[in-house]
Short mmCIF file of C-alpha atoms in Angstrom, two decimals:
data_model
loop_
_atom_site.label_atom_id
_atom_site.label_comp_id
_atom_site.label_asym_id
_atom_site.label_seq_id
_atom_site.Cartn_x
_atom_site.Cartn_y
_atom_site.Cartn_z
CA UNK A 293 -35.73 -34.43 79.77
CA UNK A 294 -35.00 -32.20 76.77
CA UNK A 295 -33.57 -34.52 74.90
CA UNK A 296 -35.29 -35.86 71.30
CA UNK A 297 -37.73 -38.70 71.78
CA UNK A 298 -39.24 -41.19 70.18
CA UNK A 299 -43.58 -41.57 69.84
CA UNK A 300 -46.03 -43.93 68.32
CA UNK A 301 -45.74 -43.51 64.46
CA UNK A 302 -47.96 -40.48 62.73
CA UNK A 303 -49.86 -39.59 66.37
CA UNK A 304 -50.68 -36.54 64.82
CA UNK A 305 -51.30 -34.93 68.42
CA UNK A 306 -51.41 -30.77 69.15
CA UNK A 307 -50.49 -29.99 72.74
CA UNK A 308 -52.50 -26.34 73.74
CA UNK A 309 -50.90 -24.81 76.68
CA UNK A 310 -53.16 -21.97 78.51
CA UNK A 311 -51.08 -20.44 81.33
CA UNK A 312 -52.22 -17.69 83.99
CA UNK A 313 -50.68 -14.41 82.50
CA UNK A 314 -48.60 -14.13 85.50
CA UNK A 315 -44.58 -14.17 85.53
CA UNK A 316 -44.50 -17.50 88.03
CA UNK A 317 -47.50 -19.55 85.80
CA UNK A 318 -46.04 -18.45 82.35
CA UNK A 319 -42.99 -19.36 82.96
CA UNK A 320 -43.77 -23.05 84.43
CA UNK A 321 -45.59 -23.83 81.38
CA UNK A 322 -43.46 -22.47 79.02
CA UNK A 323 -40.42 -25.41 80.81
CA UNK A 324 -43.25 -27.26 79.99
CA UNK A 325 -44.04 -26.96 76.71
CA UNK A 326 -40.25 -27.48 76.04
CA UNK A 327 -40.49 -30.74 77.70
CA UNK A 328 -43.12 -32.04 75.59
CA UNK A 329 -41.94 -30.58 72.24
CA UNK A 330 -39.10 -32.86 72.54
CA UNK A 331 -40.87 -35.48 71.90
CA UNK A 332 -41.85 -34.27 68.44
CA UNK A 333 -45.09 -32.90 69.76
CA UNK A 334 -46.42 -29.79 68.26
CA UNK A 335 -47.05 -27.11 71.03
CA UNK A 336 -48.95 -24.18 70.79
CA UNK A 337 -48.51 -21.52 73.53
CA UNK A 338 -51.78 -19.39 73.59
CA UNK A 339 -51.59 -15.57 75.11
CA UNK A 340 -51.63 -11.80 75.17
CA UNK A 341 -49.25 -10.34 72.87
CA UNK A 342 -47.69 -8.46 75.86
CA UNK A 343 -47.07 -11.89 77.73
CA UNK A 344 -45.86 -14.01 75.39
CA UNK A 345 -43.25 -11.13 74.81
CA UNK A 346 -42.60 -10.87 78.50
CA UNK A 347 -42.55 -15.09 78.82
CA UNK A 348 -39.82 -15.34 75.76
CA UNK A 349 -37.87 -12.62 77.21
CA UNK A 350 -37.50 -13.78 80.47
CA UNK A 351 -36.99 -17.24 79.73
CA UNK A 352 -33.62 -18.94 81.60
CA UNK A 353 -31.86 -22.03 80.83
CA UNK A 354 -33.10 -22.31 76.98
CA UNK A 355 -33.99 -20.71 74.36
CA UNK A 356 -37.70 -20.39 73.90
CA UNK A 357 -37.24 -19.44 70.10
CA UNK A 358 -34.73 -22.02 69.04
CA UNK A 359 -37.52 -24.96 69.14
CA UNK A 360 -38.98 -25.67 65.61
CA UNK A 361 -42.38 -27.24 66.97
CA UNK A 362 -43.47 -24.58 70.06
CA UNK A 363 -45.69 -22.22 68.26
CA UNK A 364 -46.85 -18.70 70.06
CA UNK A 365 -50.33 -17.49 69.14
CA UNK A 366 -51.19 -14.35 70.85
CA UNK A 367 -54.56 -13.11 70.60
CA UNK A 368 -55.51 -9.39 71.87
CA UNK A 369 -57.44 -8.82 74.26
CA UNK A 370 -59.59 -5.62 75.93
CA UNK A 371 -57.37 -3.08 77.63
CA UNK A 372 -57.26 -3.16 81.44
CA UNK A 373 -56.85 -0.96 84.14
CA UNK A 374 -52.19 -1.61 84.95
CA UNK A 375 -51.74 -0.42 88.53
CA UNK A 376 -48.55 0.18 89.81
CA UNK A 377 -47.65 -2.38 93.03
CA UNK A 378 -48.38 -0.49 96.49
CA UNK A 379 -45.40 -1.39 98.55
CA UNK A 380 -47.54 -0.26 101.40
CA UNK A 381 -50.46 -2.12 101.20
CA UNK A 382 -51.56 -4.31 104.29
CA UNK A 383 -51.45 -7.66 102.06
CA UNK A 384 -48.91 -8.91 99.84
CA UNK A 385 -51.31 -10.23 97.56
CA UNK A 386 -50.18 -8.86 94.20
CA UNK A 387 -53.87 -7.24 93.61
CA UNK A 388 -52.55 -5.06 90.74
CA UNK A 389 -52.65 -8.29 88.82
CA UNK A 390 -56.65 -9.13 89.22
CA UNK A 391 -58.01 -6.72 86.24
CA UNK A 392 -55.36 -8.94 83.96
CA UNK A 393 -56.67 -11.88 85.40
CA UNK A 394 -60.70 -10.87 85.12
CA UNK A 395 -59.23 -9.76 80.94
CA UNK A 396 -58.31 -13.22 81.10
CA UNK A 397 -61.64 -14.07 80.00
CA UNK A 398 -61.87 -12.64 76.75
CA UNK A 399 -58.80 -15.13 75.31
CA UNK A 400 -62.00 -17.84 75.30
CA UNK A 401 -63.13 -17.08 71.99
CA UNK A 402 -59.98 -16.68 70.52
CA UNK A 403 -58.29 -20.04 72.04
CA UNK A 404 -61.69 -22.31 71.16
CA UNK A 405 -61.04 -20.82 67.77
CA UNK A 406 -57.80 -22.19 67.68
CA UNK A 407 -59.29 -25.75 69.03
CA UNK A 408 -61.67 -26.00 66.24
CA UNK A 409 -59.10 -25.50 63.34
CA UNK A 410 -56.32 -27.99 65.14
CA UNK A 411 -59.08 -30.48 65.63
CA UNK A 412 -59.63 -30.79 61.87
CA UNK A 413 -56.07 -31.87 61.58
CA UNK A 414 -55.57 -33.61 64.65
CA UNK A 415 -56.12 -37.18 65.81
CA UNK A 416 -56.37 -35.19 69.52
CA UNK A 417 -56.20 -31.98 70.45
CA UNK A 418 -54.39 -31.86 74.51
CA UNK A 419 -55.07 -28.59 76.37
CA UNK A 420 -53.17 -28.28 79.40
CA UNK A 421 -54.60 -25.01 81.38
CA UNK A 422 -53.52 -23.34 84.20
CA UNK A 423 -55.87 -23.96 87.29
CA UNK A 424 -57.08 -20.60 87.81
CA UNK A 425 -57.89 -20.54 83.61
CA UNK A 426 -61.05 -22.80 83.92
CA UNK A 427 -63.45 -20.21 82.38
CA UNK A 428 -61.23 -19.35 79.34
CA UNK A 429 -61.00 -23.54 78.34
CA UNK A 430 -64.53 -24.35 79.10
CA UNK A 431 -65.59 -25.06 75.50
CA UNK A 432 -63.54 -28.17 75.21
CA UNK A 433 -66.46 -30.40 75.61
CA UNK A 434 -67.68 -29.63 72.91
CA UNK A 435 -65.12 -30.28 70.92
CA UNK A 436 -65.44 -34.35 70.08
CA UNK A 437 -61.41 -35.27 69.69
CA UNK A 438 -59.91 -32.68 73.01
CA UNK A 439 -59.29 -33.07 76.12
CA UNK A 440 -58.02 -31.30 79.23
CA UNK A 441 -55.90 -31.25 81.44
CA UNK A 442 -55.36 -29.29 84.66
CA UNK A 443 -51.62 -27.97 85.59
CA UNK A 444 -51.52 -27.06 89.54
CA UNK A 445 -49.01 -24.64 89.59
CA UNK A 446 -48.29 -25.09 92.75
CA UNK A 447 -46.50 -28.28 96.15
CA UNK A 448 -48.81 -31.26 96.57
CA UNK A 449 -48.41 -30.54 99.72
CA UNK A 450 -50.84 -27.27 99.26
CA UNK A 451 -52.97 -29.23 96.91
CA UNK A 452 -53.31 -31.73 100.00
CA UNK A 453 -53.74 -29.07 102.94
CA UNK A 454 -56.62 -27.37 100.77
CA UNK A 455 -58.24 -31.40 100.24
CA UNK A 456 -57.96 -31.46 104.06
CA UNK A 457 -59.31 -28.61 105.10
CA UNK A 458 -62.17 -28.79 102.95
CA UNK A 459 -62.90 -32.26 104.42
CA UNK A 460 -62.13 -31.06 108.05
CA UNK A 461 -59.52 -32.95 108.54
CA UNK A 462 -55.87 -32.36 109.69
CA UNK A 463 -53.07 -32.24 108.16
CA UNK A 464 -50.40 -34.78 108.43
CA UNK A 465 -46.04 -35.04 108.23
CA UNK A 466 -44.88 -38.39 108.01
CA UNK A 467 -48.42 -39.60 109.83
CA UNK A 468 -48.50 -36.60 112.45
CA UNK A 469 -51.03 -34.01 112.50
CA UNK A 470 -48.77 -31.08 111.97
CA UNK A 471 -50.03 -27.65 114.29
CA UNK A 472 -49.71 -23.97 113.92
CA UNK A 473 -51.24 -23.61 110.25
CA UNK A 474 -52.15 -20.35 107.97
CA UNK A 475 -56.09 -20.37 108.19
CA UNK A 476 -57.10 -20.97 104.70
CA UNK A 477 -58.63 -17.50 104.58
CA UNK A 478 -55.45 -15.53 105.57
CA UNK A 479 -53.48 -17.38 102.04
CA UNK A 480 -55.49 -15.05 99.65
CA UNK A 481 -57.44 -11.86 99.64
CA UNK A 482 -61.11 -11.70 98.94
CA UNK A 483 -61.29 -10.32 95.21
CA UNK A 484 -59.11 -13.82 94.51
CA UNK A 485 -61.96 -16.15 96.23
CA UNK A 486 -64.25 -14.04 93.90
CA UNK A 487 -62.30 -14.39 90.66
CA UNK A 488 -62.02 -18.43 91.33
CA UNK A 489 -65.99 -18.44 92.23
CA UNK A 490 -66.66 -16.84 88.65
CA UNK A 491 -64.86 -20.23 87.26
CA UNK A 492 -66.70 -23.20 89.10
CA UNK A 493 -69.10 -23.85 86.17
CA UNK A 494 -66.67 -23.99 83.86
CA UNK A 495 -65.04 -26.56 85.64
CA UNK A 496 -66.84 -29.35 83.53
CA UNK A 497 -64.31 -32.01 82.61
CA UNK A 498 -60.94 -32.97 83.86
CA UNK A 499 -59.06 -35.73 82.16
CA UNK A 500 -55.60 -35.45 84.93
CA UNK A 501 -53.80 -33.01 87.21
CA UNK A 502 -50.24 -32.23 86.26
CA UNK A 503 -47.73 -30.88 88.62
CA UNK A 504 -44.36 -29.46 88.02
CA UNK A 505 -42.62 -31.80 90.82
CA UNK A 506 -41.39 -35.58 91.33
CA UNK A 507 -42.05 -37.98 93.85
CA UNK A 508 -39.15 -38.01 95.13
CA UNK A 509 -39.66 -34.77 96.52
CA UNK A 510 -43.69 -34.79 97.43
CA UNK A 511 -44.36 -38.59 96.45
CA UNK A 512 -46.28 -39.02 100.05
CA UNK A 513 -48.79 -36.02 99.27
CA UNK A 514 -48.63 -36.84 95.70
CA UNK A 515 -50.54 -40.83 96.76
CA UNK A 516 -52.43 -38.93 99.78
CA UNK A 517 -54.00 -36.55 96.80
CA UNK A 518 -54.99 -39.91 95.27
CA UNK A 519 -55.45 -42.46 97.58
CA UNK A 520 -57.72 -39.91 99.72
CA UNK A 521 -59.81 -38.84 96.19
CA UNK A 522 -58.76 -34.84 97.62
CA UNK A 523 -59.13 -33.64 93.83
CA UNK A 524 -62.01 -33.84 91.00
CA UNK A 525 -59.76 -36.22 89.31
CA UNK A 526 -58.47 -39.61 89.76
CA UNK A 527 -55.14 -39.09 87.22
CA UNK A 528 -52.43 -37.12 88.47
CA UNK A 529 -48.65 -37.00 86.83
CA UNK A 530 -45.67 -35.50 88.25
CA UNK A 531 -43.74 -34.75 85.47
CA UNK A 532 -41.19 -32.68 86.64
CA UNK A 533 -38.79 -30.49 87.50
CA UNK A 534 -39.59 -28.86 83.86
CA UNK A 535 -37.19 -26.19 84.45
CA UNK A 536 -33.26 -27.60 82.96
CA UNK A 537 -31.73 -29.63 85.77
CA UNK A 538 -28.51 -28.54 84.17
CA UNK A 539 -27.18 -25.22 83.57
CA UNK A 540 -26.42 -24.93 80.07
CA UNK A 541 -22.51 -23.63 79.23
CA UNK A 542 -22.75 -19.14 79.84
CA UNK A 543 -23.03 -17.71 76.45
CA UNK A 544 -23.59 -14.23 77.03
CA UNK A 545 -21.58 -11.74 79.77
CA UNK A 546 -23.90 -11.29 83.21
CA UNK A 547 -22.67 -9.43 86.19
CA UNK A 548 -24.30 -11.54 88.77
CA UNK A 549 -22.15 -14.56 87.56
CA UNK A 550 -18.86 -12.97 86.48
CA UNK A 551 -19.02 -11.43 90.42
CA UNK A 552 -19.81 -15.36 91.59
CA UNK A 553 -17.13 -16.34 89.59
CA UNK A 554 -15.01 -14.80 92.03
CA UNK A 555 -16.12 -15.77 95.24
CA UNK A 556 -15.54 -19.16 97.04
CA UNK A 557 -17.59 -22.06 97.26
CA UNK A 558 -21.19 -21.98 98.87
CA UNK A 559 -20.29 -19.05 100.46
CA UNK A 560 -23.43 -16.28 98.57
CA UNK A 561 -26.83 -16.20 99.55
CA UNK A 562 -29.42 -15.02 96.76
CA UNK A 563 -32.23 -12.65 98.47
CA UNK A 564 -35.24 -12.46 95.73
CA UNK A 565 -38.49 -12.07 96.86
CA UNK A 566 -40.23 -13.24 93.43
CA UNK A 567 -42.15 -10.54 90.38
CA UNK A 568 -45.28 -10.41 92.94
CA UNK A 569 -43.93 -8.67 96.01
CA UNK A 570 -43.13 -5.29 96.74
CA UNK A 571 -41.10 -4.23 99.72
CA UNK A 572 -42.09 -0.83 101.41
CA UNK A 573 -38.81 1.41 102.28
CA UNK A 574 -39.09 0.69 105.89
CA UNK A 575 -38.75 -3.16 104.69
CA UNK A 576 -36.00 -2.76 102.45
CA UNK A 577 -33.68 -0.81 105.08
CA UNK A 578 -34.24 -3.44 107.82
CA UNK A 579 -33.29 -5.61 105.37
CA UNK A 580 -30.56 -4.37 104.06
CA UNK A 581 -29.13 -3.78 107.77
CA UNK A 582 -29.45 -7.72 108.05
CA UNK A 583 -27.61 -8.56 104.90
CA UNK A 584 -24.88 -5.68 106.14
CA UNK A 585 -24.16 -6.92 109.73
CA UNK A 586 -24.46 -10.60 108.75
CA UNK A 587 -20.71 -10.57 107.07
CA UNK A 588 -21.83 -12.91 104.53
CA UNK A 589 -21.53 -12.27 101.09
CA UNK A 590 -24.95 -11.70 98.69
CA UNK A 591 -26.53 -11.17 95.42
CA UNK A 592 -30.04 -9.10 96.43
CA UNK A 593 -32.78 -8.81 93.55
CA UNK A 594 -34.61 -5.49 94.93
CA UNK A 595 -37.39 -4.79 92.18
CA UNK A 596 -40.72 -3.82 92.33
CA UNK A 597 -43.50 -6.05 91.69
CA UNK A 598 -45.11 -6.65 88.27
CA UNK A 599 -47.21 -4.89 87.17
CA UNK A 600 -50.17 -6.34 84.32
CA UNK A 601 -48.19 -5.01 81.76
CA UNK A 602 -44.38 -4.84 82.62
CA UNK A 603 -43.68 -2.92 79.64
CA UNK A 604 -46.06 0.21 80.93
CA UNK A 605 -45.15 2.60 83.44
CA UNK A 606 -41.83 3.33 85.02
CA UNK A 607 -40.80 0.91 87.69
CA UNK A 608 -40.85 2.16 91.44
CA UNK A 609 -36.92 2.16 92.91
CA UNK A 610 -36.78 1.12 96.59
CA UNK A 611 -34.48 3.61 98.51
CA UNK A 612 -31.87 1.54 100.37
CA UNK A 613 -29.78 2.97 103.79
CA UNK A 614 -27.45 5.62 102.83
CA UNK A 615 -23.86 4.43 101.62
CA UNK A 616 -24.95 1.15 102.10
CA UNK A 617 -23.52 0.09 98.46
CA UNK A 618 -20.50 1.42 99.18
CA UNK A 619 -19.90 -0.20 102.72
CA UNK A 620 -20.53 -3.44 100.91
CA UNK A 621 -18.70 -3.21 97.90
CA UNK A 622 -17.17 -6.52 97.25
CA UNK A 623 -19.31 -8.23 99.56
CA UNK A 624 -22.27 -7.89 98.32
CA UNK A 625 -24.36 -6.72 95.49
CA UNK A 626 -27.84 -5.34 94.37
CA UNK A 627 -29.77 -6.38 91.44
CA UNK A 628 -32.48 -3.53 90.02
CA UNK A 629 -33.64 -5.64 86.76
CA UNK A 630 -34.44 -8.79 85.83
CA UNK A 631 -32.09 -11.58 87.02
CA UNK A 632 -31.28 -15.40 85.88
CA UNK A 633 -32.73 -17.25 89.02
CA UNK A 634 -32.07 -20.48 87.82
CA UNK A 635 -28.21 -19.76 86.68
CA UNK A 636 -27.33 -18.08 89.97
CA UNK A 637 -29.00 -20.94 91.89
CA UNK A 638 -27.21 -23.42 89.72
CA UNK A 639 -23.57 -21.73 90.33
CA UNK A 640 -21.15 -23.06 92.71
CA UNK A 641 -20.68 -20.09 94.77
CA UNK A 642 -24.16 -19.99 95.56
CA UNK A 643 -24.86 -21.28 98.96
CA UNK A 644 -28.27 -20.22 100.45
CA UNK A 645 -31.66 -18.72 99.37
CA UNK A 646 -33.55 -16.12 101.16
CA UNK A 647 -36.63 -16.75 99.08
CA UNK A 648 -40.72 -16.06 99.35
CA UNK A 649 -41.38 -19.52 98.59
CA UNK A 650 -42.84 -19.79 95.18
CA UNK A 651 -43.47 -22.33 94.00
CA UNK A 652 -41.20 -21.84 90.67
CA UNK A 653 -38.40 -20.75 93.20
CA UNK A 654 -38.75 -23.91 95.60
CA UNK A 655 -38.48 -26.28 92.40
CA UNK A 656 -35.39 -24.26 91.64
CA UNK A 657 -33.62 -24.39 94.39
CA UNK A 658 -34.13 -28.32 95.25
CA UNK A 659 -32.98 -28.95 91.62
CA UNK A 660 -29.88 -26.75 92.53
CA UNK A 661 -29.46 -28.46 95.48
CA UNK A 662 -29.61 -24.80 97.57
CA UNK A 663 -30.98 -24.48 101.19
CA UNK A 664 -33.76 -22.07 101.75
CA UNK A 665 -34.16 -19.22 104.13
CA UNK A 666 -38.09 -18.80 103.96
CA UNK A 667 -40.14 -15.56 103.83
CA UNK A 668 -43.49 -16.40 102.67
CA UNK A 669 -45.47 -13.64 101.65
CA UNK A 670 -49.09 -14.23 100.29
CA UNK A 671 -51.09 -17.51 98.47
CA UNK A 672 -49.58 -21.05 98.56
CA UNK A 673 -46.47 -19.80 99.94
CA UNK A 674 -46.83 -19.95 103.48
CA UNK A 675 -47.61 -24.03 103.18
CA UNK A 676 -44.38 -24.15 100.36
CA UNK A 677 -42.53 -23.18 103.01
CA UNK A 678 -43.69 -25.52 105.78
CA UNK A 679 -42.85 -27.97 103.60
CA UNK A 680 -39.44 -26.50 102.90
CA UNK A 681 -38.49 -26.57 106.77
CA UNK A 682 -40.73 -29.09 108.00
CA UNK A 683 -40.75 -32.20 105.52
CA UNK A 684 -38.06 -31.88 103.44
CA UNK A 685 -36.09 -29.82 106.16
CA UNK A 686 -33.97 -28.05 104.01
CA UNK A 687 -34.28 -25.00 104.89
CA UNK A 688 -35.68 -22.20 107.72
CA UNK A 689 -38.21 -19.31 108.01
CA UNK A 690 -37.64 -16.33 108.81
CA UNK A 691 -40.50 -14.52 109.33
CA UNK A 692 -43.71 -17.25 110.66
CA UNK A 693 -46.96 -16.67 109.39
CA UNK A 694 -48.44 -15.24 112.00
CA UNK A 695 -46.14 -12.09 112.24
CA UNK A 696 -46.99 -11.83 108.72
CA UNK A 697 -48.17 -7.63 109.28
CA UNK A 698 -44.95 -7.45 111.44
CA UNK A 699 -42.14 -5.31 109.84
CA UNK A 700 -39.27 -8.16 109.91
CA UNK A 701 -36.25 -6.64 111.85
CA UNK A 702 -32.97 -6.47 110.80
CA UNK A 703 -31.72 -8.62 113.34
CA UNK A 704 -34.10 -11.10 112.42
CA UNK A 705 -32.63 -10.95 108.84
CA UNK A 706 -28.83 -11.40 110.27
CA UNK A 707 -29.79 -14.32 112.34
CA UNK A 708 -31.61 -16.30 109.55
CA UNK A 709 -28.44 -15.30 106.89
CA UNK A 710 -25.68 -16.72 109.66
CA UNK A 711 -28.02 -19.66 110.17
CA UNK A 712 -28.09 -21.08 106.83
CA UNK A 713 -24.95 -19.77 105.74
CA UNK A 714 -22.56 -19.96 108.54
CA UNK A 715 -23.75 -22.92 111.12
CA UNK A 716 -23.72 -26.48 111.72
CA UNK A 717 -27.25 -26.37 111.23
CA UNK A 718 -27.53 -24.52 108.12
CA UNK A 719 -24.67 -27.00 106.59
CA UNK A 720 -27.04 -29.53 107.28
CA UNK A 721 -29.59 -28.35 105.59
CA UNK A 722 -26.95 -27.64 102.59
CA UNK A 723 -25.92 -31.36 102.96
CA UNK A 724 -29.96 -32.56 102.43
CA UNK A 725 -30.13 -29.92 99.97
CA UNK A 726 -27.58 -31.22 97.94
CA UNK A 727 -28.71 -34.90 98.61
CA UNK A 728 -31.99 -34.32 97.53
CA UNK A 729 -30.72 -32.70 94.23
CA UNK A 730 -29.01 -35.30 93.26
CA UNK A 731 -31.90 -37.60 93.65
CA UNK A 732 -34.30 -35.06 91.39
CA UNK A 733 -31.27 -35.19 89.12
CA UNK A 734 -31.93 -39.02 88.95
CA UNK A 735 -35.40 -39.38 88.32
CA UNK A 736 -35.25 -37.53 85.43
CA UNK A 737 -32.81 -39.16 83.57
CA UNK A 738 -33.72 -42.30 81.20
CA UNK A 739 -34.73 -45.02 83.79
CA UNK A 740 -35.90 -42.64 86.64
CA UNK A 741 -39.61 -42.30 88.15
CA UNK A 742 -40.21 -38.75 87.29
CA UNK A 743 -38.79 -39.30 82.97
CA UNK A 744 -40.51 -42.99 83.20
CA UNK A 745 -43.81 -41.04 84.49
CA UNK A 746 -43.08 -38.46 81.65
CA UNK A 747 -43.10 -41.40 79.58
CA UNK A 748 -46.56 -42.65 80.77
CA UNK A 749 -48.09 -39.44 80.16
CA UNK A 750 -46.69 -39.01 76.80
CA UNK A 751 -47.95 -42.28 76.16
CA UNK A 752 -51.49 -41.13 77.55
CA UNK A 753 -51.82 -38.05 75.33
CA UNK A 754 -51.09 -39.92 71.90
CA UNK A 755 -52.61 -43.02 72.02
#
């Protein structure tokens, strides 16, 4: 869906895009933004200096900087208090992150700024926000010739269990009220109800919902979120995958896929917990001990969490078992920095993912066609990875919900690694995996649903 595209004549159209300065929401609508700038839409990426660095530089797949019409603005804003991630801390809930997200609110003035001047020149100005970036968009109203529109960064499916809830009603697989659910108030801590609370009277227009998925992979929740009115909006587009569904030819030298290169088939699982979690020492051993005894070969991304700013403060290093590198030298390896997710998913060799079920991750690794060992750890995730294992079934969990204050055991972690990677089972869930790749792969090519919806909602925004 990269590809150069033909619009209307002269539409003279500026697409806005206002992500959540977090690693997961930046980088979904910076696939985005590539997406629609291929249509010879002018995009303009609004942020924080500091994110807008960190979103370019961790970019995978493309090149953020080789696209003429994707323009970064980046507008200061007050400093904030950057604590470092506490491994330790009874949730998972990256709370570090909240002062960046309350600072959020001074990019308002700044970004209606910008909305004024591209109206002048503009037959429509198209702001597609973030969800949790209500407050920082609200002026758009007032601004005759823009509209809005809300990306969910996260599975229909959660979009649908929130609807449901709300409504008191239960939740439904294939027409069967599905049991043992995360109460809603176990997904997210307080201070996160209290930031989204702030934001509900700046929730004053809505022109669509976009999601980063196909139906092909959600379509059932994706007509249950319309047919059953669960959202302030009757419009909703699923637009994607926007990440590349094919991995572009290796430029540049990379450890993690030079060592693939040498290993068979389907036979490494990738173990990345996302930029939001960190793993206490206690954690990390178990694990480790898992990976070890399993016998199957790995590529393990142990970093700390992000912090508001990644470029402040010296990351923490997780201790790992003593001699453990060396007793799995060959077999396995461990990643301290940043890694290319989406290239490691996409190589052969890679045959599993032990994963916390983002939702930037899940997309991933159905476009890859790679099964998914589970491990939900805080917000949408738990319900990503019900629908992982339970509706899409490719894939496990590892650790359920409800044992979510439970130190995992290492035998836990061996069990789930030999399941997905070495059992009839697990190659079952590789087949699906694969099939349902391959599907995603389809439907956004010319003359599949998810490019011909594309095409609807290109059509939408310059008409």
């Amino acid at each position: 869906m990269a590809a150069n595209h033909q619009i209307p004549e002269e539409p003279k159209v500026a697409v806005v895009m206002v992500p959540l300065p977090a690693q997961g929401h930046l980088n979904q609508l910076l696939h985005l933004s590539r997406i629609i700038s291929s249509y010879d839409i002018p995009v303009h990426f609004v942020g924080t200096p500091t994110h807008n660095r960190q979103t370019k530089l961790r970019a995978h797949g493309w090149d953020p900087l080789t696209v003429s019409n994707l323009h970064f603005h980046e507008f200061p804003i007050p400093s904030f208090d950057v604590p470092p991630p506490n491994p330790n801390a009874p949730t998972k809930y990256p709370t570090q992150l909240l002062p960046l997200f309350n600072a959020s609110i001074h990019l308002r003035e700044p970004i209606c700024a910008l909305l004024k001047e591209l109206s002048k020149t503009s037959k429509r100005v198209i702001v597609i926000h973030d969800v949790l970036m209500f407050w920082v968009i609200q002026d758009v109203p007032s601004i005759p010739n823009a509209e809005s529109y809300c990306f969910h960064s996260t599975s229909a499916f959660t979009m649908y269990y929130f609807g449901r809830v709300f409504a008191g009603k239960p939740i439904l697989v294939n027409g069967e009220p599905l049991k043992d659910l995360p109460p809603i108030d176990s997904l997210y801590p307080q201070e996160l109800a209290q930031y989204i609370a702030q934001q509900e009277n700046s929730r004053k227009c809505n022109y669509g919902n976009l999601y980063n998925n196909c139906r092909v992979i959600e379509g059932q929740y994706l007509n249950l979120l319309a047919e059953e009115k669960l959202t302030d909006t009757e419009n909703h587009w699923a637009i994607g995958p926007f990440n590349p569904v094919t991995i572009p030819e290796r430029k540049n030298p990379n450890k993690c896929l030079e060592w693939l290169d040498q290993k068979p088939q389907n036979s490494v699982i990738f173990v990345s917990f996302g930029t939001t979690t960190s793993l206490s020492d206690e954690e990390v051993k178990e694990i480790a001990v898992g990976l070890e005894r399993s016998g199957q070969n790995f590529i393990w991304v142990l970093r700390d969490a992000d912090r508001g700013d990644v470029f402040i403060g010296e990351a923490r290093k997780a201790q790992i078992p003593e001699g453990f590198e060396e007793r799995i030298e060959g077999r396995g390896i461990i990643v301290r920095d940043w890694a290319p997710q989406l290239e490691i998913l996409g190589h052969p060799s890679t045959g599993g993912f032990m994963s916390h079920c983002g939702w930037n991750s899940c997309i991933e690794s159905i476009t890859t066609g790679v099964p998914i060992a589970g491990w939900p750890m805080h917000s949408d995730q738990p319900l990503n990875a019900i629908l992982v294992k339970s509706v899409l079934r490719i894939g496990l969990i590892v650790r359920e919900w409800e044992a979510r204050n439970e130190i995992v055991k290492s035998e836990t972690v061996e069990e789930a690694v030999k399941k997905l990677m070495a059992s009839p089972e697990g190659a079952e869930m590789r087949q699906r995996a694969a099939e349902l790749s391959n599907a995603v792969k389809n439907s956004v090519t010319e003359g599949g649903a998810s490019f011909a919806e594309l095409k609807i909602f290109i059509a939408h925004i310059t008409r």
